[in-house]
Amino acid sequence: MLLVLVPFLSLHLFLPHSICHSLYQTLESRLKTTLPEDLGEALSNGTVLCQLANHVRPRAVSIIHIPSPAVPKLSTAKCRLNVENFIAACRKLGVPETEVCVCSDVFLCKLPAVLRCVAALVKYEGETKGETRTPQTVDPHLSLVSEGFLVFYCLAMALIYTLYYHLVA
């Protein structure tokens, strides 16, 4: 309900601290830069993600739209291009399709999905350099579906089955 009442707040404020912290550590350590406190806002224009892809493999993203001091906010179209270029680079670099986030994950600040994609990209970097495991800063196993949703889904299916059984009998 709070999300409906205050839609302008970034969703990372409601996520477990470990997810945000893990994503922060990964991005800051790889790019050797300091990110702003609002991680969702920092990632939403796609520049940081494109820089990460280029860190993993130079020129993986050929064009990155970067805000200038004169115009500090990119247009929606340029933000979308950056995010699409990042996703295309992830696919080109061999990140499994199940791990690749979608544009809406970045724009809606769905940080668990973005972290899963970043973790897979960093894992790819480690494999190409001969490392056998992912860095400690990345949570290696993020479920595609949350436990809460699975419980809800199972209960809903059991209820539907029960209703169907009673209606048919």
Coordinates of N, CA and C in Angstrom, one line a residue:
M1 N 0.8 -1.2 0.0 CA 0.0 0.0 0.0 C 0.9 1.3 0.0
L2 N 2.0 1.2 0.7 CA 2.9 2.4 0.7 C 3.4 2.7 -0.7
L3 N 3.6 1.6 -1.5 CA 4.1 1.9 -2.8 C 3.1 2.6 -3.7
V4 N 1.8 2.4 -3.4 CA 0.8 3.1 -4.2 C 0.7 4.5 -3.7
L5 N 0.8 4.7 -2.4 CA 0.7 6.1 -1.9 C 1.9 7.0 -2.2
V6 N 3.1 6.3 -2.3 CA 4.3 7.1 -2.6 C 5.0 6.5 -3.8
P7 N 4.5 6.7 -5.0 CA 5.0 6.0 -6.1 C 6.4 6.5 -6.6
F8 N 6.8 7.7 -6.2 CA 8.0 8.3 -6.6 C 9.2 7.8 -5.9
L9 N 9.0 7.1 -4.8 CA 10.2 6.5 -4.0 C 10.7 5.3 -4.8
S10 N 12.0 5.2 -4.8 CA 12.7 4.1 -5.5 C 12.4 2.8 -4.8
L11 N 12.2 1.8 -5.5 CA 11.8 0.5 -4.9 C 12.9 -0.1 -4.1
H12 N 14.2 0.3 -4.3 CA 15.3 -0.3 -3.6 C 15.1 0.1 -2.1
L13 N 14.3 1.1 -1.7 CA 14.2 1.4 -0.3 C 13.4 0.3 0.4
F14 N 12.7 -0.6 -0.3 CA 11.8 -1.6 0.3 C 12.5 -3.0 0.1
L15 N 13.6 -3.1 -0.5 CA 14.3 -4.3 -0.7 C 15.2 -4.6 0.5
P16 N 15.5 -5.9 0.7 CA 16.5 -6.2 1.7 C 17.8 -5.5 1.4
H17 N 18.4 -5.0 2.5 CA 19.7 -4.2 2.4 C 20.8 -5.0 1.7
S18 N 20.8 -6.4 1.9 CA 21.9 -7.2 1.3 C 21.9 -7.1 -0.2
I19 N 20.7 -7.0 -0.9 CA 20.6 -7.0 -2.3 C 21.2 -5.7 -2.8
C20 N 20.8 -4.6 -2.2 CA 21.3 -3.2 -2.6 C 22.8 -3.2 -2.4
H21 N 23.2 -3.6 -1.2 CA 24.6 -3.6 -0.8 C 25.4 -4.4 -1.8
S22 N 25.0 -5.6 -2.1 CA 25.7 -6.5 -3.0 C 25.9 -5.8 -4.4
L23 N 24.8 -5.3 -4.9 CA 24.8 -4.6 -6.2 C 25.7 -3.4 -6.2
Y24 N 25.6 -2.6 -5.1 CA 26.5 -1.4 -4.9 C 28.0 -1.9 -4.9
Q25 N 28.3 -2.9 -4.1 CA 29.7 -3.3 -4.0 C 30.2 -3.8 -5.4
T26 N 29.4 -4.6 -6.1 CA 29.9 -5.1 -7.4 C 30.1 -4.0 -8.3
L27 N 29.2 -3.0 -8.5 CA 29.4 -2.0 -9.4 C 30.5 -1.0 -9.1
E28 N 30.6 -0.7 -7.8 CA 31.6 0.3 -7.4 C 33.0 -0.3 -7.5
S29 N 33.1 -1.6 -7.1 CA 34.5 -2.2 -7.2 C 34.9 -2.5 -8.6
R30 N 34.0 -2.8 -9.5 CA 34.4 -3.1 -10.9 C 34.7 -1.8 -11.7
L31 N 33.8 -0.8 -11.4 CA 34.0 0.5 -12.2 C 34.9 1.5 -11.5
K32 N 35.3 1.2 -10.2 CA 36.1 2.1 -9.4 C 35.5 3.5 -9.4
T33 N 34.3 3.6 -9.0 CA 33.6 4.9 -9.0 C 32.6 4.8 -7.8
T34 N 32.2 6.0 -7.4 CA 31.2 6.1 -6.3 C 29.8 6.3 -6.9
L35 N 28.9 5.5 -6.5 CA 27.5 5.7 -7.0 C 26.7 6.5 -6.0
P36 N 25.7 7.2 -6.5 CA 24.8 7.9 -5.6 C 24.0 7.0 -4.7
E37 N 23.4 7.6 -3.7 CA 22.6 6.8 -2.7 C 21.4 6.1 -3.3
D38 N 20.7 6.7 -4.2 CA 19.6 6.1 -4.9 C 20.0 5.3 -6.1
L39 N 20.3 4.0 -5.8 CA 20.8 3.1 -6.8 C 19.9 2.9 -8.0
G40 N 18.6 2.8 -7.7 CA 17.6 2.7 -8.8 C 17.7 3.8 -9.8
E41 N 17.8 5.0 -9.3 CA 17.9 6.2 -10.1 C 19.2 6.2 -10.9
A42 N 20.3 5.8 -10.2 CA 21.6 5.8 -10.9 C 21.6 4.8 -12.0
L43 N 20.9 3.7 -11.9 CA 20.9 2.7 -13.0 C 19.9 2.9 -14.0
S44 N 18.9 3.7 -13.8 CA 17.8 3.9 -14.7 C 18.1 4.5 -16.0
N45 N 19.2 5.3 -16.1 CA 19.6 5.8 -17.4 C 20.5 4.9 -18.2
G46 N 21.0 3.8 -17.6 CA 21.7 2.8 -18.3 C 23.2 3.0 -18.5
T47 N 23.7 4.2 -18.1 CA 25.1 4.5 -18.4 C 26.0 3.6 -17.5
V48 N 25.7 3.4 -16.3 CA 26.5 2.6 -15.4 C 26.5 1.2 -15.9
L49 N 25.4 0.7 -16.3 CA 25.3 -0.7 -16.8 C 26.1 -0.9 -18.1
C50 N 26.1 0.1 -19.0 CA 26.9 0.0 -20.2 C 28.4 0.1 -19.9
Q51 N 28.7 0.9 -18.9 CA 30.1 1.0 -18.5 C 30.6 -0.3 -17.9
L52 N 29.7 -1.0 -17.2 CA 30.1 -2.3 -16.7 C 30.3 -3.3 -17.8
A53 N 29.4 -3.3 -18.8 CA 29.6 -4.2 -19.9 C 30.9 -3.9 -20.7
N54 N 31.2 -2.7 -20.8 CA 32.5 -2.3 -21.5 C 33.7 -2.7 -20.6
H55 N 33.5 -2.7 -19.3 CA 34.6 -3.1 -18.4 C 34.9 -4.6 -18.6
V56 N 33.8 -5.4 -18.7 CA 33.9 -6.8 -18.9 C 34.6 -7.1 -20.2
R57 N 34.1 -6.5 -21.3 CA 34.7 -6.6 -22.6 C 34.7 -5.3 -23.3
P58 N 35.9 -4.7 -23.5 CA 35.9 -3.4 -24.2 C 35.1 -3.3 -25.5
R59 N 34.4 -2.3 -25.7 CA 33.6 -2.0 -26.8 C 32.4 -3.0 -27.0
A60 N 32.0 -3.6 -25.9 CA 30.8 -4.4 -25.9 C 29.6 -3.6 -26.2
V61 N 29.6 -2.3 -25.7 CA 28.6 -1.3 -26.0 C 29.3 -0.2 -26.7
S62 N 29.0 0.0 -28.0 CA 29.8 0.9 -28.8 C 29.4 2.4 -28.6
I63 N 28.1 2.6 -28.3 CA 27.7 4.0 -28.0 C 26.9 4.0 -26.7
I64 N 27.4 4.9 -25.8 CA 26.8 5.1 -24.5 C 26.4 6.6 -24.4
H65 N 25.1 6.8 -24.2 CA 24.7 8.2 -24.0 C 24.9 8.6 -22.6
I66 N 25.7 9.6 -22.4 CA 26.1 10.1 -21.0 C 25.5 11.5 -20.8
P67 N 24.9 11.7 -19.6 CA 24.5 13.1 -19.3 C 25.6 14.1 -19.3
S68 N 25.3 15.3 -19.7 CA 26.4 16.3 -19.7 C 26.1 17.3 -18.6
P69 N 27.0 18.1 -18.1 CA 26.8 19.1 -17.1 C 25.6 20.0 -17.5
A70 N 25.6 20.4 -18.8 CA 24.5 21.3 -19.3 C 23.2 20.7 -19.2
V71 N 23.1 19.4 -19.6 CA 21.8 18.6 -19.5 C 22.0 17.4 -18.7
P72 N 21.8 17.5 -17.4 CA 22.2 16.4 -16.5 C 21.2 15.2 -16.5
K73 N 20.1 15.3 -17.2 CA 19.1 14.2 -17.3 C 18.9 13.8 -18.7
L74 N 19.2 12.5 -19.0 CA 19.0 12.0 -20.4 C 17.5 11.9 -20.7
S75 N 17.2 12.0 -22.0 CA 15.8 11.8 -22.4 C 15.5 10.3 -22.3
T76 N 14.2 10.1 -22.2 CA 13.7 8.7 -22.0 C 14.2 7.8 -23.2
A77 N 14.2 8.3 -24.4 CA 14.7 7.5 -25.5 C 16.2 7.1 -25.4
K78 N 17.0 8.1 -24.9 CA 18.4 7.8 -24.8 C 18.6 6.8 -23.6
C79 N 17.9 6.9 -22.5 CA 18.0 6.0 -21.4 C 17.6 4.6 -21.9
R80 N 16.5 4.5 -22.7 CA 16.1 3.2 -23.2 C 17.2 2.6 -24.1
L81 N 17.8 3.4 -25.0 CA 18.8 2.9 -25.9 C 20.0 2.4 -25.1
N82 N 20.4 3.1 -24.0 CA 21.5 2.6 -23.2 C 21.1 1.2 -22.6
V83 N 19.9 1.1 -22.0 CA 19.5 -0.1 -21.4 C 19.4 -1.3 -22.4
E84 N 18.9 -1.0 -23.6 CA 18.8 -2.0 -24.6 C 20.2 -2.4 -25.1
N85 N 21.1 -1.4 -25.2 CA 22.5 -1.8 -25.6 C 23.2 -2.6 -24.5
F86 N 22.9 -2.4 -23.2 CA 23.4 -3.2 -22.2 C 22.9 -4.6 -22.3
I87 N 21.6 -4.8 -22.5 CA 21.0 -6.1 -22.6 C 21.5 -6.8 -23.8
A88 N 21.7 -6.1 -24.9 CA 22.2 -6.8 -26.1 C 23.6 -7.2 -25.9
A89 N 24.4 -6.4 -25.1 CA 25.8 -6.8 -24.8 C 25.8 -8.0 -23.9
C90 N 24.9 -8.1 -23.0 CA 24.9 -9.3 -22.1 C 24.6 -10.5 -22.9
R91 N 23.7 -10.4 -23.8 CA 23.4 -11.6 -24.7 C 24.6 -12.0 -25.5
K92 N 25.2 -10.9 -26.1 CA 26.4 -11.2 -27.0 C 27.5 -11.8 -26.2
L93 N 27.6 -11.4 -25.0 CA 28.7 -11.9 -24.1 C 28.5 -13.3 -23.6
G94 N 27.2 -13.8 -23.8 CA 26.9 -15.2 -23.4 C 26.2 -15.3 -22.1
V95 N 25.7 -14.3 -21.6 CA 24.9 -14.4 -20.3 C 23.6 -15.2 -20.7
P96 N 23.3 -16.2 -19.9 CA 22.1 -17.0 -20.2 C 20.8 -16.2 -20.2
E97 N 19.9 -16.5 -21.1 CA 18.7 -15.7 -21.3 C 17.9 -15.7 -20.0
T98 N 18.0 -16.7 -19.2 CA 17.2 -16.7 -17.9 C 17.8 -15.7 -16.9
E99 N 19.0 -15.3 -17.1 CA 19.7 -14.3 -16.2 C 19.6 -12.9 -16.7
V100 N 19.3 -12.7 -18.0 CA 19.2 -11.4 -18.5 C 18.0 -10.6 -18.1
C101 N 18.2 -9.4 -17.6 CA 17.0 -8.6 -17.1 C 16.4 -8.0 -18.4
V102 N 15.2 -7.4 -18.2 CA 14.6 -6.7 -19.3 C 14.6 -5.2 -19.0
C103 N 14.2 -4.4 -20.0 CA 14.3 -2.9 -19.8 C 13.4 -2.5 -18.6
S104 N 12.2 -3.1 -18.5 CA 11.3 -2.6 -17.4 C 11.9 -2.9 -16.0
D105 N 12.8 -4.0 -15.9 CA 13.4 -4.2 -14.6 C 14.3 -3.1 -14.2
V106 N 15.0 -2.5 -15.2 CA 15.9 -1.4 -14.9 C 15.0 -0.1 -14.6
F107 N 14.1 0.2 -15.5 CA 13.3 1.4 -15.4 C 12.4 1.4 -14.1
L108 N 11.9 0.2 -13.7 CA 11.1 0.2 -12.6 C 11.8 -0.2 -11.3
C109 N 13.2 -0.1 -11.4 CA 14.1 -0.4 -10.3 C 13.9 -1.7 -9.6
K110 N 13.7 -2.8 -10.4 CA 13.6 -4.1 -9.9 C 15.0 -4.6 -9.7
L111 N 15.6 -4.2 -8.6 CA 17.0 -4.5 -8.4 C 17.4 -6.0 -8.3
P112 N 16.6 -6.9 -7.7 CA 17.0 -8.3 -7.7 C 17.2 -8.8 -9.1
A113 N 16.4 -8.4 -10.1 CA 16.6 -8.9 -11.5 C 17.8 -8.3 -12.1
V114 N 18.1 -7.0 -11.8 CA 19.3 -6.4 -12.3 C 20.5 -7.0 -11.7
L115 N 20.4 -7.3 -10.4 CA 21.6 -7.9 -9.7 C 21.9 -9.3 -10.3
R116 N 20.8 -10.0 -10.6 CA 21.0 -11.4 -11.2 C 21.7 -11.2 -12.5
C117 N 21.3 -10.2 -13.3 CA 22.0 -10.0 -14.6 C 23.4 -9.6 -14.4
V118 N 23.7 -8.6 -13.5 CA 25.0 -8.2 -13.3 C 25.9 -9.3 -12.7
A119 N 25.3 -10.1 -11.9 CA 26.1 -11.3 -11.3 C 26.5 -12.2 -12.4
A120 N 25.6 -12.5 -13.4 CA 25.9 -13.4 -14.5 C 26.9 -12.8 -15.4
L121 N 26.9 -11.5 -15.6 CA 27.9 -10.8 -16.4 C 29.3 -10.8 -15.8
V122 N 29.3 -10.6 -14.5 CA 30.6 -10.7 -13.7 C 31.1 -12.1 -13.7
K123 N 30.2 -13.1 -13.6 CA 30.6 -14.5 -13.7 C 31.2 -14.8 -15.0
Y124 N 30.7 -14.2 -16.1 CA 31.2 -14.4 -17.4 C 32.6 -13.8 -17.5
E125 N 32.8 -12.7 -16.9 CA 34.1 -12.0 -16.8 C 35.1 -12.9 -16.1
G126 N 34.7 -13.5 -15.0 CA 35.6 -14.4 -14.3 C 36.0 -15.7 -15.1
E127 N 35.0 -16.2 -15.8 CA 35.3 -17.4 -16.6 C 36.2 -17.1 -17.8
T128 N 36.1 -15.9 -18.4 CA 37.0 -15.6 -19.5 C 38.4 -15.3 -19.0
K129 N 38.6 -15.0 -17.7 CA 39.9 -14.7 -17.2 C 40.5 -16.0 -16.5
G130 N 39.7 -17.1 -16.5 CA 40.2 -18.3 -15.9 C 39.8 -18.5 -14.5
E131 N 39.1 -17.7 -13.9 CA 38.6 -17.9 -12.5 C 37.5 -18.9 -12.5
T132 N 37.4 -19.6 -11.4 CA 36.5 -20.7 -11.3 C 35.2 -20.4 -10.5
R133 N 35.2 -19.3 -9.8 CA 34.0 -19.0 -9.0 C 33.7 -17.5 -9.1
T134 N 32.5 -17.1 -8.8 CA 32.1 -15.7 -8.8 C 32.7 -14.9 -7.7
P135 N 32.9 -13.6 -7.8 CA 33.5 -12.8 -6.7 C 32.5 -12.9 -5.5
Q136 N 33.1 -12.6 -4.3 CA 32.3 -12.7 -3.1 C 31.3 -11.6 -3.0
T137 N 31.4 -10.5 -3.7 CA 30.5 -9.4 -3.6 C 29.2 -9.7 -4.3
V138 N 29.1 -10.7 -5.1 CA 27.8 -11.0 -5.8 C 27.2 -12.2 -5.2
D139 N 25.9 -12.1 -5.0 CA 25.1 -13.2 -4.5 C 24.9 -14.2 -5.6
P140 N 25.5 -15.4 -5.6 CA 25.6 -16.3 -6.7 C 24.3 -16.9 -7.1
H141 N 23.3 -17.0 -6.2 CA 22.1 -17.7 -6.6 C 20.9 -16.9 -6.2
L142 N 20.4 -16.2 -7.1 CA 19.1 -15.5 -6.9 C 18.0 -16.2 -7.6
S143 N 17.0 -16.6 -6.9 CA 15.9 -17.3 -7.5 C 15.1 -16.4 -8.5
L144 N 14.7 -17.1 -9.6 CA 13.9 -16.3 -10.6 C 12.5 -16.0 -10.0
V145 N 12.0 -16.8 -9.1 CA 10.7 -16.5 -8.5 C 10.8 -16.5 -7.0
S146 N 10.2 -15.5 -6.4 CA 10.4 -15.4 -4.9 C 9.6 -16.6 -4.2
E147 N 10.0 -16.9 -3.0 CA 9.4 -17.9 -2.2 C 7.9 -17.6 -1.9
G148 N 7.7 -16.3 -1.6 CA 6.3 -15.8 -1.4 C 5.4 -16.1 -2.5
F149 N 5.9 -15.8 -3.7 CA 5.1 -16.0 -4.9 C 4.8 -17.5 -5.1
L150 N 5.8 -18.4 -4.9 CA 5.6 -19.8 -5.0 C 4.5 -20.3 -4.0
V151 N 4.5 -19.8 -2.8 CA 3.5 -20.2 -1.8 C 2.1 -19.8 -2.3
F152 N 2.1 -18.5 -2.7 CA 0.8 -18.0 -3.2 C 0.3 -18.8 -4.4
Y153 N 1.2 -19.1 -5.3 CA 0.8 -19.9 -6.5 C 0.3 -21.3 -6.1
C154 N 1.0 -21.9 -5.3 CA 0.5 -23.3 -4.9 C -0.8 -23.2 -4.1
L155 N -1.0 -22.3 -3.3 CA -2.3 -22.1 -2.6 C -3.4 -21.8 -3.6
A156 N -3.1 -20.9 -4.5 CA -4.2 -20.6 -5.5 C -4.5 -21.8 -6.3
M157 N -3.5 -22.6 -6.8 CA -3.8 -23.8 -7.6 C -4.6 -24.8 -6.7
A158 N -4.3 -25.0 -5.5 CA -5.0 -25.9 -4.6 C -6.4 -25.5 -4.5
L159 N -6.7 -24.2 -4.3 CA -8.0 -23.6 -4.2 C -8.8 -23.9 -5.5
I160 N -8.2 -23.6 -6.6 CA -8.9 -23.8 -7.9 C -9.2 -25.3 -8.1
Y161 N -8.3 -26.2 -7.8 CA -8.5 -27.6 -7.9 C -9.6 -28.0 -7.0
T162 N -9.7 -27.5 -5.8 CA -10.7 -27.9 -4.8 C -12.1 -27.4 -5.3
L163 N -12.2 -26.2 -5.8 CA -13.4 -25.7 -6.4 C -13.8 -26.5 -7.6
Y164 N -12.9 -26.8 -8.5 CA -13.2 -27.6 -9.6 C -13.7 -29.0 -9.2
Y165 N -13.1 -29.6 -8.3 CA -13.5 -30.9 -7.8 C -14.9 -30.9 -7.3
H166 N -15.2 -29.9 -6.5 CA -16.6 -29.8 -5.9 C -17.6 -29.5 -6.9
L167 N -17.3 -28.7 -7.9 CA -18.3 -28.4 -9.0 C -18.5 -29.5 -9.9
V168 N -17.5 -30.3 -10.2 CA -17.7 -31.5 -11.1 C -18.4 -32.6 -10.4
A169 N -18.2 -32.8 -9.1 CA -18.8 -33.9 -8.3 C -20.2 -33.7 -8.0

